[in-house]
GROMACS .gro file of C-alpha atoms in nm:
model
  194
    1UNK     CA    1   0.000   0.000   0.000
    2UNK     CA    2   0.124   0.348  -0.085
    3UNK     CA    3   0.136   0.601   0.198
    4UNK     CA    4  -0.008   0.936   0.085
    5UNK     CA    5   0.221   1.237   0.115
    6UNK     CA    6   0.061   1.555   0.249
    7UNK     CA    7   0.253   1.882   0.269
    8UNK     CA    8   0.137   2.189   0.456
    9UNK     CA    9   0.271   2.504   0.292
   10UNK     CA   10   0.203   2.790   0.531
   11UNK     CA   11   0.306   3.128   0.664
   12UNK     CA   12   0.253   3.239   1.021
   13UNK     CA   13   0.318   3.598   1.117
   14UNK     CA   14   0.276   3.574   1.494
   15UNK     CA   15   0.241   3.201   1.560
   16UNK     CA   16  -0.138   3.160   1.548
   17UNK     CA   17  -0.141   3.006   1.201
   18UNK     CA   18   0.150   2.780   1.299
   19UNK     CA   19  -0.076   2.633   1.569
   20UNK     CA   20  -0.332   2.550   1.299
   21UNK     CA   21  -0.062   2.408   1.070
   22UNK     CA   22   0.046   2.177   1.350
   23UNK     CA   23  -0.317   2.072   1.402
   24UNK     CA   24  -0.359   1.993   1.030
   25UNK     CA   25  -0.033   1.793   1.052
   26UNK     CA   26  -0.160   1.600   1.355
   27UNK     CA   27  -0.488   1.513   1.184
   28UNK     CA   28  -0.321   1.404   0.860
   29UNK     CA   29  -0.060   1.201   1.046
   30UNK     CA   30  -0.330   1.033   1.256
   31UNK     CA   31  -0.502   0.932   0.931
   32UNK     CA   32  -0.184   0.760   0.811
   33UNK     CA   33  -0.018   1.017   0.585
   34UNK     CA   34   0.347   1.112   0.560
   35UNK     CA   35   0.326   1.481   0.651
   36UNK     CA   36   0.564   1.772   0.592
   37UNK     CA   37   0.537   2.122   0.741
   38UNK     CA   38   0.685   2.384   0.508
   39UNK     CA   39   0.722   2.748   0.610
   40UNK     CA   40   0.683   2.928   0.279
   41UNK     CA   41   0.889   3.228   0.388
   42UNK     CA   42   1.187   2.996   0.454
   43UNK     CA   43   1.131   2.742   0.174
   44UNK     CA   44   1.432   2.551   0.043
   45UNK     CA   45   1.494   2.374  -0.287
   46UNK     CA   46   1.450   2.041  -0.109
   47UNK     CA   47   1.111   2.156   0.023
   48UNK     CA   48   1.001   2.260  -0.327
   49UNK     CA   49   1.086   1.903  -0.432
   50UNK     CA   50   0.879   1.773  -0.139
   51UNK     CA   51   0.582   1.976  -0.264
   52UNK     CA   52   0.637   1.836  -0.614
   53UNK     CA   53   0.617   1.476  -0.487
   54UNK     CA   54   0.324   1.539  -0.252
   55UNK     CA   55  -0.017   1.394  -0.323
   56UNK     CA   56  -0.185   1.684  -0.143
   57UNK     CA   57  -0.080   2.037  -0.050
   58UNK     CA   58  -0.264   2.226   0.223
   59UNK     CA   59  -0.219   2.604   0.202
   60UNK     CA   60  -0.225   2.812   0.520
   61UNK     CA   61  -0.188   3.179   0.602
   62UNK     CA   62  -0.321   3.441   0.838
   63UNK     CA   63  -0.573   3.674   0.681
   64UNK     CA   64  -0.420   4.022   0.670
   65UNK     CA   65  -0.608   4.312   0.514
   66UNK     CA   66  -0.863   4.076   0.360
   67UNK     CA   67  -0.628   3.827   0.195
   68UNK     CA   68  -0.337   3.594   0.259
   69UNK     CA   69  -0.020   3.747   0.399
   70UNK     CA   70   0.240   3.911   0.177
   71UNK     CA   71   0.482   3.625   0.246
   72UNK     CA   72   0.225   3.375   0.123
   73UNK     CA   73   0.161   3.584  -0.190
   74UNK     CA   74   0.536   3.576  -0.265
   75UNK     CA   75   0.525   3.196  -0.239
   76UNK     CA   76   0.213   3.178  -0.458
   77UNK     CA   77   0.383   3.384  -0.726
   78UNK     CA   78   0.691   3.160  -0.707
   79UNK     CA   79   0.471   2.857  -0.781
   80UNK     CA   80   0.437   2.990  -1.137
   81UNK     CA   81   0.745   2.782  -1.223
   82UNK     CA   82   0.532   2.475  -1.143
   83UNK     CA   83   0.231   2.624  -1.324
   84UNK     CA   84   0.413   2.646  -1.658
   85UNK     CA   85   0.467   2.270  -1.663
   86UNK     CA   86   0.141   2.190  -1.478
   87UNK     CA   87   0.364   2.003  -1.230
   88UNK     CA   88   0.093   2.004  -0.960
   89UNK     CA   89  -0.196   1.907  -1.189
   90UNK     CA   90  -0.436   1.659  -1.027
   91UNK     CA   91  -0.282   1.692  -0.680
   92UNK     CA   92  -0.527   1.753  -0.397
   93UNK     CA   93  -0.541   2.092  -0.225
   94UNK     CA   94  -0.704   2.243   0.082
   95UNK     CA   95  -0.658   2.550   0.302
   96UNK     CA   96  -0.685   2.713   0.642
   97UNK     CA   97  -0.659   3.064   0.783
   98UNK     CA   98  -0.687   3.272   1.101
   99UNK     CA   99  -0.783   3.633   1.166
  100UNK     CA  100  -0.862   3.856   1.459
  101UNK     CA  101  -1.227   3.911   1.366
  102UNK     CA  102  -1.503   3.652   1.356
  103UNK     CA  103  -1.537   3.711   0.983
  104UNK     CA  104  -1.226   3.912   0.907
  105UNK     CA  105  -1.276   3.836   0.535
  106UNK     CA  106  -1.125   3.491   0.589
  107UNK     CA  107  -1.337   3.357   0.304
  108UNK     CA  108  -1.139   3.573   0.063
  109UNK     CA  109  -0.816   3.408   0.175
  110UNK     CA  110  -0.964   3.061   0.129
  111UNK     CA  111  -1.095   3.161  -0.214
  112UNK     CA  112  -0.748   3.289  -0.302
  113UNK     CA  113  -0.614   2.942  -0.213
  114UNK     CA  114  -0.889   2.777  -0.420
  115UNK     CA  115  -0.806   2.989  -0.725
  116UNK     CA  116  -0.434   2.920  -0.682
  117UNK     CA  117  -0.512   2.548  -0.670
  118UNK     CA  118  -0.743   2.573  -0.972
  119UNK     CA  119  -0.475   2.751  -1.175
  120UNK     CA  120  -0.247   2.457  -1.102
  121UNK     CA  121  -0.518   2.208  -1.203
  122UNK     CA  122  -0.544   2.077  -0.846
  123UNK     CA  123  -0.858   1.928  -0.689
  124UNK     CA  124  -0.995   2.118  -0.387
  125UNK     CA  125  -1.092   1.935  -0.068
  126UNK     CA  126  -1.345   2.130   0.137
  127UNK     CA  127  -1.399   2.105   0.512
  128UNK     CA  128  -1.692   1.864   0.486
  129UNK     CA  129  -1.858   1.976   0.809
  130UNK     CA  130  -2.192   2.134   0.887
  131UNK     CA  131  -2.160   2.473   1.056
  132UNK     CA  132  -2.143   2.471   1.433
  133UNK     CA  133  -2.262   2.725   1.689
  134UNK     CA  134  -2.563   2.826   1.481
  135UNK     CA  135  -2.848   2.718   1.707
  136UNK     CA  136  -2.957   2.765   2.065
  137UNK     CA  137  -2.822   2.416   2.139
  138UNK     CA  138  -2.482   2.497   1.985
  139UNK     CA  139  -2.178   2.647   2.149
  140UNK     CA  140  -1.845   2.804   2.068
  141UNK     CA  141  -1.694   2.461   2.133
  142UNK     CA  142  -1.859   2.309   1.824
  143UNK     CA  143  -1.645   2.198   1.532
  144UNK     CA  144  -1.659   2.456   1.253
  145UNK     CA  145  -1.788   2.711   1.502
  146UNK     CA  146  -1.739   2.992   1.247
  147UNK     CA  147  -1.949   2.814   0.983
  148UNK     CA  148  -1.698   2.807   0.697
  149UNK     CA  149  -1.726   2.538   0.428
  150UNK     CA  150  -1.429   2.609   0.198
  151UNK     CA  151  -1.160   2.521   0.455
  152UNK     CA  152  -1.065   2.552   0.820
  153UNK     CA  153  -1.113   2.902   0.961
  154UNK     CA  154  -1.006   3.028   1.301
  155UNK     CA  155  -1.042   3.345   1.503
  156UNK     CA  156  -0.800   3.461   1.770
  157UNK     CA  157  -0.821   3.790   1.955
  158UNK     CA  158  -0.559   4.034   1.829
  159UNK     CA  159  -0.427   4.101   2.179
  160UNK     CA  160  -0.366   3.733   2.259
  161UNK     CA  161  -0.083   3.500   2.163
  162UNK     CA  162  -0.077   3.163   1.987
  163UNK     CA  163  -0.172   2.982   2.308
  164UNK     CA  164  -0.516   3.147   2.279
  165UNK     CA  165  -0.610   2.982   1.948
  166UNK     CA  166  -0.955   2.842   2.021
  167UNK     CA  167  -0.964   2.468   2.096
  168UNK     CA  168  -1.256   2.424   1.858
  169UNK     CA  169  -1.059   2.588   1.577
  170UNK     CA  170  -0.766   2.356   1.648
  171UNK     CA  171  -0.998   2.054   1.640
  172UNK     CA  172  -1.150   2.180   1.313
  173UNK     CA  173  -0.801   2.207   1.159
  174UNK     CA  174  -0.725   1.852   1.278
  175UNK     CA  175  -1.046   1.740   1.106
  176UNK     CA  176  -0.929   1.906   0.784
  177UNK     CA  177  -0.595   1.727   0.807
  178UNK     CA  178  -0.766   1.389   0.852
  179UNK     CA  179  -1.004   1.459   0.563
  180UNK     CA  180  -0.721   1.555   0.328
  181UNK     CA  181  -0.513   1.251   0.426
  182UNK     CA  182  -0.809   1.016   0.379
  183UNK     CA  183  -0.885   1.164   0.036
  184UNK     CA  184  -0.517   1.144  -0.058
  185UNK     CA  185  -0.515   0.778   0.046
  186UNK     CA  186  -0.809   0.701  -0.181
  187UNK     CA  187  -0.645   0.903  -0.458
  188UNK     CA  188  -0.308   0.726  -0.434
  189UNK     CA  189  -0.466   0.378  -0.415
  190UNK     CA  190  -0.674   0.460  -0.722
  191UNK     CA  191  -0.371   0.584  -0.911
  192UNK     CA  192  -0.180   0.263  -0.827
  193UNK     CA  193  -0.478   0.049  -0.932
  194UNK     CA  194  -0.509   0.234  -1.265
   0.00000   0.00000   0.00000
């Protein structure tokens, strides 16, 4: 059996998004994937090669000024070398983000990731969860408490550090990691069978 390879390409300005990246890693690892954390602002040639051999790439960034961070945009532009040859075509993709506001225009960041993936010919894996915390019986401790479908979204108060990332948001990111790893497993087994 082939072990799926999942890479998490992320930027974290103040450590909050790194907490989510670690949660995605934990979920994907728990689901049986070989997982690599790649800080896009420190990416090496060897890490580019890891992305090239990955079955799935999960993009992560804080949401700053309504979009992914500048460091992530630099990385996205650098992927154009892969775009020319369609090197990432048919890989799986997913994404996660964090901002200080409950909305904070996080959806725009996730849509930016989706478009980046689409330009590469990748297949997007959504969160696959109903929204939480949207009824009188719900609570802030529900999975997907912010009600985002496109990927994992988190909110952390701007005056608190990475240790304040909400436990539900961490669990939601772990769920995303498991979902991506499970889909990558099906994908790699299918590719081997074909």
